[in-house]
Coordinates of C-alpha atoms in Angstrom, one line a residue:
M643 CA 0.0 0.0 0.0
K644 CA 1.3 3.4 -0.9
R645 CA 2.7 5.3 2.1
I646 CA 1.0 8.6 2.8
L647 CA 2.5 11.1 5.1
V648 CA -0.2 12.8 7.2
F649 CA 1.0 15.6 9.4
S650 CA -0.5 18.5 11.3
L651 CA 1.3 21.7 12.1
I652 CA 0.1 21.8 15.7
V653 CA 2.1 23.9 18.1
L654 CA 1.8 22.1 21.4
S655 CA 2.8 23.2 24.9
L656 CA 5.5 20.8 26.2
F657 CA 3.5 19.4 29.0
G658 CA 0.8 18.3 26.5
F659 CA 2.7 16.3 23.9
F660 CA 1.4 13.0 25.2
H661 CA -0.9 13.7 28.1
Q662 CA -2.4 16.5 30.2
A663 CA -1.7 15.1 33.6
H664 CA 0.7 17.7 34.9
A665 CA 0.8 21.5 34.2
G666 CA 4.1 23.3 34.0
W667 CA 5.1 26.9 34.4
I668 CA 8.1 29.3 34.4
K669 CA 8.7 32.0 36.9
T670 CA 11.6 34.5 37.3
F671 CA 12.6 36.5 40.3
G672 CA 15.0 39.1 41.5
S673 CA 16.5 42.5 40.9
P674 CA 16.7 44.0 37.5
V675 CA 20.5 43.8 37.5
G676 CA 21.3 40.2 38.1
N677 CA 20.1 37.2 40.2
Y678 CA 21.2 33.6 40.4
G679 CA 19.1 30.7 41.9
F680 CA 21.1 27.8 43.4
W681 CA 18.7 25.7 45.5
V682 CA 15.0 24.8 45.7
E683 CA 13.2 22.8 48.3
L684 CA 9.6 21.6 48.6
T685 CA 8.0 23.0 51.7
S686 CA 5.5 21.4 54.1
D687 CA 2.7 23.7 52.8
S688 CA 3.1 22.3 49.3
G689 CA 5.0 25.3 48.1
Y690 CA 8.6 26.0 47.3
I691 CA 11.6 27.9 48.9
V692 CA 14.4 29.1 46.7
A693 CA 17.9 30.2 47.8
A694 CA 19.5 32.7 45.4
V695 CA 21.9 35.6 45.0
Y696 CA 20.5 39.1 44.7
S697 CA 22.7 41.7 43.0
D698 CA 22.1 45.4 43.7
T699 CA 24.5 46.7 41.0
T700 CA 25.8 45.8 37.6
I701 CA 28.6 43.4 36.9
V702 CA 31.0 46.2 36.1
S703 CA 30.4 47.9 39.4
A704 CA 30.6 44.6 41.3
L705 CA 34.1 43.9 39.9
R706 CA 35.4 47.1 41.6
E707 CA 34.1 46.0 45.0
P708 CA 33.2 42.2 44.8
Y709 CA 30.4 40.9 47.0
K710 CA 29.7 44.4 48.5
F711 CA 26.4 44.6 46.6
D712 CA 25.4 41.0 46.8
S713 CA 22.8 39.5 49.2
M714 CA 21.4 36.2 50.1
Y715 CA 17.9 36.1 48.5
F716 CA 15.1 33.8 49.6
V717 CA 11.8 33.4 47.7
K718 CA 8.9 31.6 49.2
T719 CA 6.1 30.6 46.7
D720 CA 2.9 28.6 46.7
T721 CA 2.4 25.5 44.7
A722 CA 1.8 27.5 41.5
G723 CA 5.0 29.4 41.9
D724 CA 3.4 32.6 42.9
T725 CA 5.4 34.6 45.4
L726 CA 4.3 34.7 49.0
W727 CA 7.4 36.5 50.4
T728 CA 11.0 37.4 49.7
R729 CA 13.8 38.1 52.1
K730 CA 17.4 39.5 51.7
V731 CA 20.4 39.0 54.0
E732 CA 23.1 41.4 52.9
G733 CA 26.8 40.8 52.5
S734 CA 26.7 37.2 51.4
T735 CA 25.4 34.9 48.6
A736 CA 23.0 32.0 49.3
R737 CA 23.9 28.5 48.0
C738 CA 21.7 26.1 49.9
I739 CA 18.5 26.1 52.0
Q740 CA 16.6 23.4 53.9
E741 CA 13.3 23.5 55.7
T742 CA 13.7 22.7 59.4
K743 CA 11.5 20.6 61.6
D744 CA 9.6 23.7 62.9
A745 CA 8.8 24.8 59.3
G746 CA 11.5 27.4 59.4
F747 CA 14.7 27.3 57.3
I748 CA 18.4 27.0 57.5
A749 CA 20.6 28.5 54.8
T750 CA 24.3 28.7 53.9
G751 CA 26.5 30.7 51.5
E752 CA 29.5 32.8 50.8
G753 CA 31.7 33.8 53.8
A754 CA 30.8 30.4 55.4
L755 CA 27.6 32.2 56.6
V756 CA 24.9 30.1 58.2
V757 CA 21.5 31.8 58.6
R758 CA 18.4 30.5 60.5
L759 CA 15.0 31.8 59.4
D760 CA 11.6 31.5 60.9
P761 CA 8.6 30.2 58.8
D762 CA 8.0 33.8 57.6
G763 CA 11.6 34.2 56.4
D764 CA 12.7 36.6 59.2
T765 CA 16.2 36.0 60.5
L766 CA 16.5 34.3 63.9
W767 CA 20.3 34.2 63.9
A768 CA 23.3 34.4 61.5
R769 CA 26.8 33.1 62.1
S770 CA 29.9 33.4 60.0
F771 CA 32.7 30.8 60.2
S772 CA 35.3 32.3 57.9
S773 CA 38.9 31.2 58.1
P774 CA 41.1 32.7 60.8
Y775 CA 43.6 33.4 58.0
G776 CA 41.4 35.9 56.4
G777 CA 39.9 33.9 53.6
P778 CA 36.2 34.2 53.0
G779 CA 35.3 30.5 52.9
Y780 CA 32.1 29.2 51.4
A781 CA 29.4 27.0 52.9
Y782 CA 27.9 25.1 49.9
C783 CA 25.5 22.6 51.6
V784 CA 23.7 22.1 54.9
R785 CA 21.7 19.3 56.4
E786 CA 19.5 19.3 59.5
L787 CA 20.4 16.9 62.4
D788 CA 18.6 16.0 65.6
D789 CA 21.0 18.2 67.6
G790 CA 21.9 20.9 65.0
Y791 CA 23.2 21.2 61.5
I792 CA 26.1 19.8 59.4
I793 CA 27.7 22.0 56.8
T794 CA 30.3 21.4 54.1
G795 CA 32.2 23.8 51.9
V796 CA 35.7 25.3 51.6
N797 CA 37.9 27.3 53.8
V798 CA 41.3 28.9 53.5
A799 CA 44.1 27.2 55.4
R800 CA 47.9 27.7 55.9
R801 CA 50.2 24.8 56.3
N802 CA 54.0 24.6 56.0
E803 CA 54.0 28.3 55.2
E804 CA 51.8 27.7 52.2
W805 CA 48.3 28.8 51.4
T806 CA 45.7 26.3 50.3
D807 CA 41.9 25.7 50.2
D808 CA 40.7 22.9 52.4
L809 CA 37.4 21.0 52.4
L810 CA 35.4 22.3 55.3
L811 CA 33.1 20.2 57.6
L812 CA 31.3 22.1 60.3
K813 CA 28.8 21.1 62.9
V814 CA 26.7 23.7 64.8
D815 CA 24.0 23.4 67.4
T816 CA 20.4 24.7 67.0
N817 CA 21.6 28.2 68.1
G818 CA 24.3 28.3 65.5
D819 CA 27.2 27.8 67.9
S820 CA 30.1 25.7 66.6
L821 CA 30.3 22.2 68.1
W822 CA 33.3 21.2 66.0
T823 CA 35.2 22.0 62.7
R824 CA 37.2 19.8 60.5
S825 CA 39.5 20.6 57.6
Y826 CA 40.6 18.0 55.0
G827 CA 43.2 18.6 52.4
T828 CA 46.9 18.4 51.4
A829 CA 49.7 20.8 51.8
G830 CA 49.9 21.6 48.1
K831 CA 50.1 25.3 47.5
F832 CA 47.7 25.2 44.5
E833 CA 45.3 22.5 45.7
Y834 CA 41.7 23.4 45.8
E835 CA 39.7 21.0 47.9
T836 CA 36.1 21.7 48.5
G837 CA 32.9 20.0 49.5
Y838 CA 29.9 20.7 47.4
S839 CA 27.4 18.2 48.7
I840 CA 26.8 16.3 52.0
Q841 CA 24.5 13.6 53.2
V842 CA 24.0 11.9 56.5
T843 CA 24.7 8.2 56.4
S844 CA 22.7 5.4 58.1
D845 CA 25.2 5.1 60.9
G846 CA 25.0 8.8 61.8
G847 CA 28.2 9.7 59.9
F848 CA 28.6 11.8 56.8
I849 CA 29.6 11.5 53.2
V850 CA 30.8 14.5 51.2
A851 CA 31.3 14.9 47.5
G852 CA 33.4 17.6 45.9
Q853 CA 36.8 18.3 44.4
G854 CA 40.0 17.0 45.9
P855 CA 43.8 16.7 45.4
E856 CA 45.2 16.8 41.9
D857 CA 41.9 18.3 40.7
G858 CA 40.2 15.0 41.1
L859 CA 36.6 14.1 42.0
W860 CA 36.7 13.5 45.8
I861 CA 34.4 11.5 48.1
L862 CA 35.0 11.7 51.8
R863 CA 33.4 9.4 54.4
T864 CA 33.5 10.3 58.1
D865 CA 32.0 9.2 61.4
S866 CA 29.6 11.3 63.4
A867 CA 32.5 13.3 64.9
G868 CA 34.0 14.1 61.5
D869 CA 36.9 11.7 61.7
T870 CA 37.8 10.2 58.4
L871 CA 36.8 6.6 57.7
W872 CA 37.9 6.6 54.0
T873 CA 38.4 8.8 51.0
Q874 CA 38.3 8.0 47.3
L875 CA 39.8 10.1 44.5
Y876 CA 38.6 9.6 41.0
K877 CA 40.4 10.9 37.8
L878 CA 38.1 10.4 34.9
G879 CA 39.0 13.1 32.3
D880 CA 42.4 14.5 31.3
K881 CA 44.8 14.1 34.2
D882 CA 45.8 17.8 33.9
F883 CA 42.2 19.2 34.3
N884 CA 39.3 19.2 36.7
D885 CA 36.9 16.5 37.7
R886 CA 34.4 17.4 40.4
A887 CA 31.2 16.1 42.0
Y888 CA 28.5 18.7 42.6
E889 CA 25.9 16.4 44.3
I890 CA 25.7 13.1 46.0
E891 CA 22.4 11.4 46.7
P892 CA 21.4 8.1 48.4
T893 CA 19.9 5.3 46.2
S894 CA 17.2 2.8 47.2
D895 CA 19.7 0.0 47.4
G896 CA 21.8 1.7 50.0
N897 CA 24.5 3.0 47.6
W898 CA 25.2 6.5 46.2
I899 CA 24.6 8.3 43.0
I900 CA 26.9 11.3 42.0
T901 CA 26.8 13.9 39.3
G902 CA 29.3 16.5 38.3
G903 CA 31.7 17.3 35.5
V904 CA 34.8 15.9 33.7
D905 CA 37.1 18.2 31.8
Y906 CA 39.3 17.2 28.8
D907 CA 41.1 20.5 28.1
V908 CA 41.3 24.1 29.2
I909 CA 38.1 25.3 27.4
F910 CA 35.1 24.1 25.4
N911 CA 35.5 20.4 26.1
G912 CA 33.9 18.9 29.1
A913 CA 31.3 16.2 29.8
L914 CA 28.5 15.6 32.3
L915 CA 29.2 12.8 34.7
L916 CA 26.8 10.3 36.4
M917 CA 28.5 7.7 38.6
K918 CA 27.2 5.2 41.1
I919 CA 29.4 4.0 44.0
D920 CA 28.9 1.5 46.8
T921 CA 29.1 2.2 50.6
L922 CA 33.0 2.0 50.4
G923 CA 33.3 4.3 47.5
D924 CA 34.0 1.6 44.9
T925 CA 32.6 2.4 41.5
L926 CA 29.6 0.3 40.4
W927 CA 29.3 2.1 37.0
T928 CA 30.2 5.4 35.4
R929 CA 28.4 7.2 32.6
I930 CA 29.8 10.2 30.7
Y931 CA 27.5 12.3 28.5
D932 CA 29.2 14.6 26.1
Y933 CA 27.0 17.0 24.2
G934 CA 29.7 18.4 21.8
D935 CA 32.1 21.3 21.7
D936 CA 31.2 22.8 25.1
V937 CA 31.5 22.2 28.8
D938 CA 28.6 19.9 29.9
V939 CA 28.2 19.5 33.6
G940 CA 25.7 17.9 36.0
R941 CA 24.8 19.9 39.0
S942 CA 21.9 18.0 40.6
V943 CA 20.6 14.4 40.6
R944 CA 17.7 12.5 42.2
Q945 CA 16.5 8.9 42.0
T946 CA 13.1 8.6 40.4
P947 CA 10.3 6.2 41.5
D948 CA 11.1 3.8 38.6
G949 CA 14.6 3.3 39.9
G950 CA 16.2 5.5 37.3
Y951 CA 17.7 9.0 37.7
I952 CA 16.9 12.5 36.7
V953 CA 19.9 14.8 36.2
L954 CA 19.9 18.6 35.9
G955 CA 22.8 20.2 34.3
S956 CA 24.0 22.8 31.8
K957 CA 25.7 23.2 28.5
E958 CA 28.2 26.0 29.2
Y959 CA 31.0 28.0 27.6
S960 CA 30.1 26.8 24.1
Y961 CA 32.5 27.5 21.2
Y962 CA 29.5 28.9 19.4
G963 CA 28.5 31.2 22.3
T964 CA 25.4 29.4 23.2
G965 CA 24.3 27.5 26.3
A966 CA 21.3 25.8 27.7
I967 CA 19.7 24.1 30.8
W968 CA 20.0 20.4 30.3
L969 CA 17.7 17.7 31.8
L970 CA 18.6 14.1 31.4
K971 CA 16.5 11.0 32.3
T972 CA 18.2 7.6 32.7
D973 CA 17.3 4.1 33.7
S974 CA 18.8 2.4 36.7
L975 CA 22.1 1.8 34.9
G976 CA 22.5 5.3 33.7
D977 CA 21.5 4.6 30.1
T978 CA 19.7 7.6 28.5
L979 CA 15.9 7.4 28.2
W980 CA 15.4 11.0 27.1
T981 CA 16.9 14.5 27.3
R982 CA 15.4 18.0 27.3
T983 CA 17.0 21.4 26.8
Y984 CA 15.6 24.8 27.9
G985 CA 16.7 28.2 26.8
G986 CA 19.7 28.7 24.5
N987 CA 21.7 31.5 26.0
P988 CA 25.2 31.2 27.6
N989 CA 23.6 32.5 30.8
D990 CA 21.0 29.8 31.1
R991 CA 22.0 27.3 33.9
G992 CA 20.3 24.6 36.0
D993 CA 21.5 24.1 39.5
C994 CA 19.0 22.1 41.6
I995 CA 16.1 19.7 40.9
Q996 CA 13.6 18.1 43.2
L997 CA 10.8 15.5 42.6
T998 CA 7.3 16.9 43.1
S999 CA 4.3 15.0 44.5
D1000 CA 2.5 14.9 41.1
G1001 CA 5.3 12.9 39.5
G1002 CA 7.0 15.9 37.9
Y1003 CA 10.0 18.1 38.8
I1004 CA 10.8 21.5 40.1
I1005 CA 14.1 23.1 39.1
T1006 CA 15.9 26.3 39.8
G1007 CA 18.9 28.1 38.3
F1008 CA 19.3 31.3 36.4
T1009 CA 18.3 32.5 33.0
R1010 CA 18.8 35.2 30.4
T1011 CA 16.4 33.6 27.9
Y1012 CA 13.3 33.8 30.2
S1013 CA 14.5 36.9 32.0
T1014 CA 12.2 40.0 32.1
S1015 CA 15.3 42.2 32.0
E1016 CA 18.6 42.3 30.1
Y1017 CA 20.4 40.6 33.0
N1018 CA 20.2 37.2 34.5
Q1019 CA 17.3 36.3 36.8
T1020 CA 16.6 33.5 39.2
L1021 CA 14.6 30.8 37.4
L1022 CA 11.9 28.5 38.9
M1023 CA 10.5 26.0 36.4
K1024 CA 7.8 23.4 37.0
L1025 CA 8.0 20.4 34.6
D1026 CA 5.8 17.3 34.1
S1027 CA 7.1 13.7 34.4
L1028 CA 8.5 13.9 30.8
G1029 CA 10.3 17.2 31.4
F1030 CA 7.8 19.3 29.5
V1031 CA 6.5 22.8 30.5
S1032 CA 3.5 24.7 29.4
V1033 CA 3.7 28.1 27.7
E1034 CA 1.0 29.9 29.7
E1035 CA 3.6 32.5 30.7
P1036 CA 5.4 33.9 27.7
V1037 CA 8.9 35.2 27.7
T1038 CA 8.7 39.0 28.1
H1039 CA 12.0 39.8 26.6
P1040 CA 13.6 36.8 24.9
V1041 CA 17.3 37.2 24.2
T1042 CA 17.6 34.5 21.7
P1043 CA 17.2 35.5 18.1
V1044 CA 13.8 35.2 16.4
T1045 CA 13.8 31.9 14.6
H1046 CA 11.5 30.1 12.2
W1047 CA 11.0 26.5 11.2
E1048 CA 8.1 24.5 9.7
I1049 CA 7.4 21.2 8.2
T1050 CA 6.6 21.1 4.4
Q1051 CA 4.4 18.3 3.2
S1052 CA 6.1 15.8 0.8
P1053 CA 4.4 12.7 -0.6
G1054 CA 5.9 9.4 0.4
H1055 CA 7.8 8.3 3.4
Q1056 CA 9.7 11.4 4.6
I1057 CA 9.1 15.0 5.5
V1058 CA 10.9 18.2 4.6
L1059 CA 11.7 20.6 7.4
K1060 CA 12.5 24.2 6.5
F1061 CA 14.3 26.5 8.9
S1062 CA 15.8 30.0 8.8
D1063 CA 17.7 32.6 10.9
Y1064 CA 19.6 30.2 13.2
P1065 CA 23.0 31.8 13.5
Y1066 CA 24.5 28.9 15.4
G1067 CA 22.9 26.2 13.3
F1068 CA 19.7 24.3 13.7
R1069 CA 19.0 21.3 16.0
A1070 CA 15.9 19.4 16.8
D1071 CA 15.1 16.3 18.9
I1072 CA 12.5 13.7 17.8
Y1073 CA 10.4 11.7 20.2
N1074 CA 8.0 8.9 19.7
A1075 CA 4.5 8.8 21.2
S1076 CA 5.8 7.4 24.6
G1077 CA 8.2 10.3 25.0
R1078 CA 11.4 8.4 24.2
K1079 CA 13.9 10.3 22.1
V1080 CA 14.4 8.3 18.9
D1081 CA 16.5 10.6 16.7
E1082 CA 17.8 14.1 16.3
I1083 CA 18.3 16.6 13.5
S1084 CA 21.3 18.9 13.4
T1085 CA 23.2 21.1 11.0
V1086 CA 25.6 24.0 11.2
Q1087 CA 23.7 25.9 8.5
S1088 CA 21.7 28.9 9.6
S1089 CA 19.0 28.4 7.0
G1090 CA 18.0 25.5 4.7
M1091 CA 15.9 22.3 4.4
I1092 CA 16.3 18.9 6.0
T1093 CA 14.5 15.6 5.1
W1094 CA 13.6 13.1 7.8
G1095 CA 11.6 10.0 8.3
K1096 CA 12.7 7.7 5.5
R1097 CA 14.0 4.9 7.8
H1098 CA 11.5 5.3 10.6
S1099 CA 8.4 3.2 11.1
P1100 CA 4.8 4.6 10.7
G1101 CA 3.5 6.2 13.8
V1102 CA 3.2 9.4 15.8
Y1103 CA 6.3 11.5 16.3
F1104 CA 7.0 14.9 17.9
I1105 CA 9.8 17.2 16.6
R1106 CA 11.0 19.8 19.1
E1107 CA 13.5 22.5 18.2
A1108 CA 16.2 22.9 20.8
V1109 CA 16.3 26.6 21.3
S1110 CA 12.6 27.0 21.9
P1111 CA 11.5 24.0 24.0
A1112 CA 8.0 25.3 24.6
S1113 CA 6.8 24.3 21.1
A1114 CA 6.8 21.3 18.9
Q1115 CA 5.2 19.9 15.8
K1116 CA 3.4 16.7 15.6
V1117 CA 3.9 14.3 12.6
V1118 CA 1.8 11.1 11.9
I1119 CA 3.1 8.6 9.4
V1120 CA 0.4 6.2 8.2
R1121 CA 0.7 3.3 5.7

């Protein structure tokens, strides 16, 4: 029987490609001159809390007096992402926030600052644990304990008359008073050892993921007093460049999943890392996802109810001057099921992801593409279970160039896709009806025509252009 290509040029919101189960939305927050979201948590009232950086001056002014004009910035929203309140704590930058047992919050950031907030966001106390040697330090991650809080980050140290950065582990009580402090590192003058993520282990100890000696990915396991039980150093990329872990999370089988980045040269060549280790730090499997000529990095990972993983990352420092927020869904062995990209500007970045009660995801980071000003703004994006978002809230001032693509009918077993005004080339992902990515289209040409579908089976497909993930075109091939 003669094949007939039947297609409809239906522009669909991302959440509605295959079902209407979960609505999505995009929100941006902050000052008109620069904001950066780093952490999001679900709250007990079914809303969200975001920890971010609020800039009160332009980048040029800030370079003259760094950090003077930055503040910790906290945004509390309801379940629809609408703002309930915002709070600023001046003189620092927020990197992590957790809801406490009393529905308040504990947050950390630059200057090794630890801040305790009540449920309305008002400051109860603030403590700085900067290095006695004058270095600012940084508290990257905090977890609540029964008797206080455990914090990891980086602090300046001086050993053998040499300066170095050490991984910081700090325990404070419920009033913010220090119970103990531990530093971990080597005497190397140029070593940069830091903890980016910490978890409490089943025996009451701690496991920290970050960057260690020789620019390797470093995992540190301690007891409840911070004394070292074991460490593991992993070199996965070029031996002369950086490997680092940005987040570690427990898995349902008692092991650990890690995401981060692997570098291969000085610029424009890095890959997103997903690695599973056992309770002793031995590698169970490693997956490296390389998008191309840019620095791909994973910044947040969670295990999903199906036993797989959802990874939030970014495509950064591209040779072509573009970037994007990158979402990657894998099975339990780290094999890719689907990927999504959002935005298309070098200043689009994803930093933290959480699972939501409806089976979807909430992410934060920062964006220029969706910003309502010419500078970066904190991004809060709600996605459905397949990583799609609706377009009920249009971009007010999109920075990416105006682009155009369409599908032209062609008799037979393939389609012709026309595109124009893509200065960095055209790329589109193709999904089947179940949401699995089955192919992609890419070319370095800024305008032209592409044929697709000759070797694919009849059925329903969705073609989504990479720069504008809020729209797609549906194609149905029928015999």
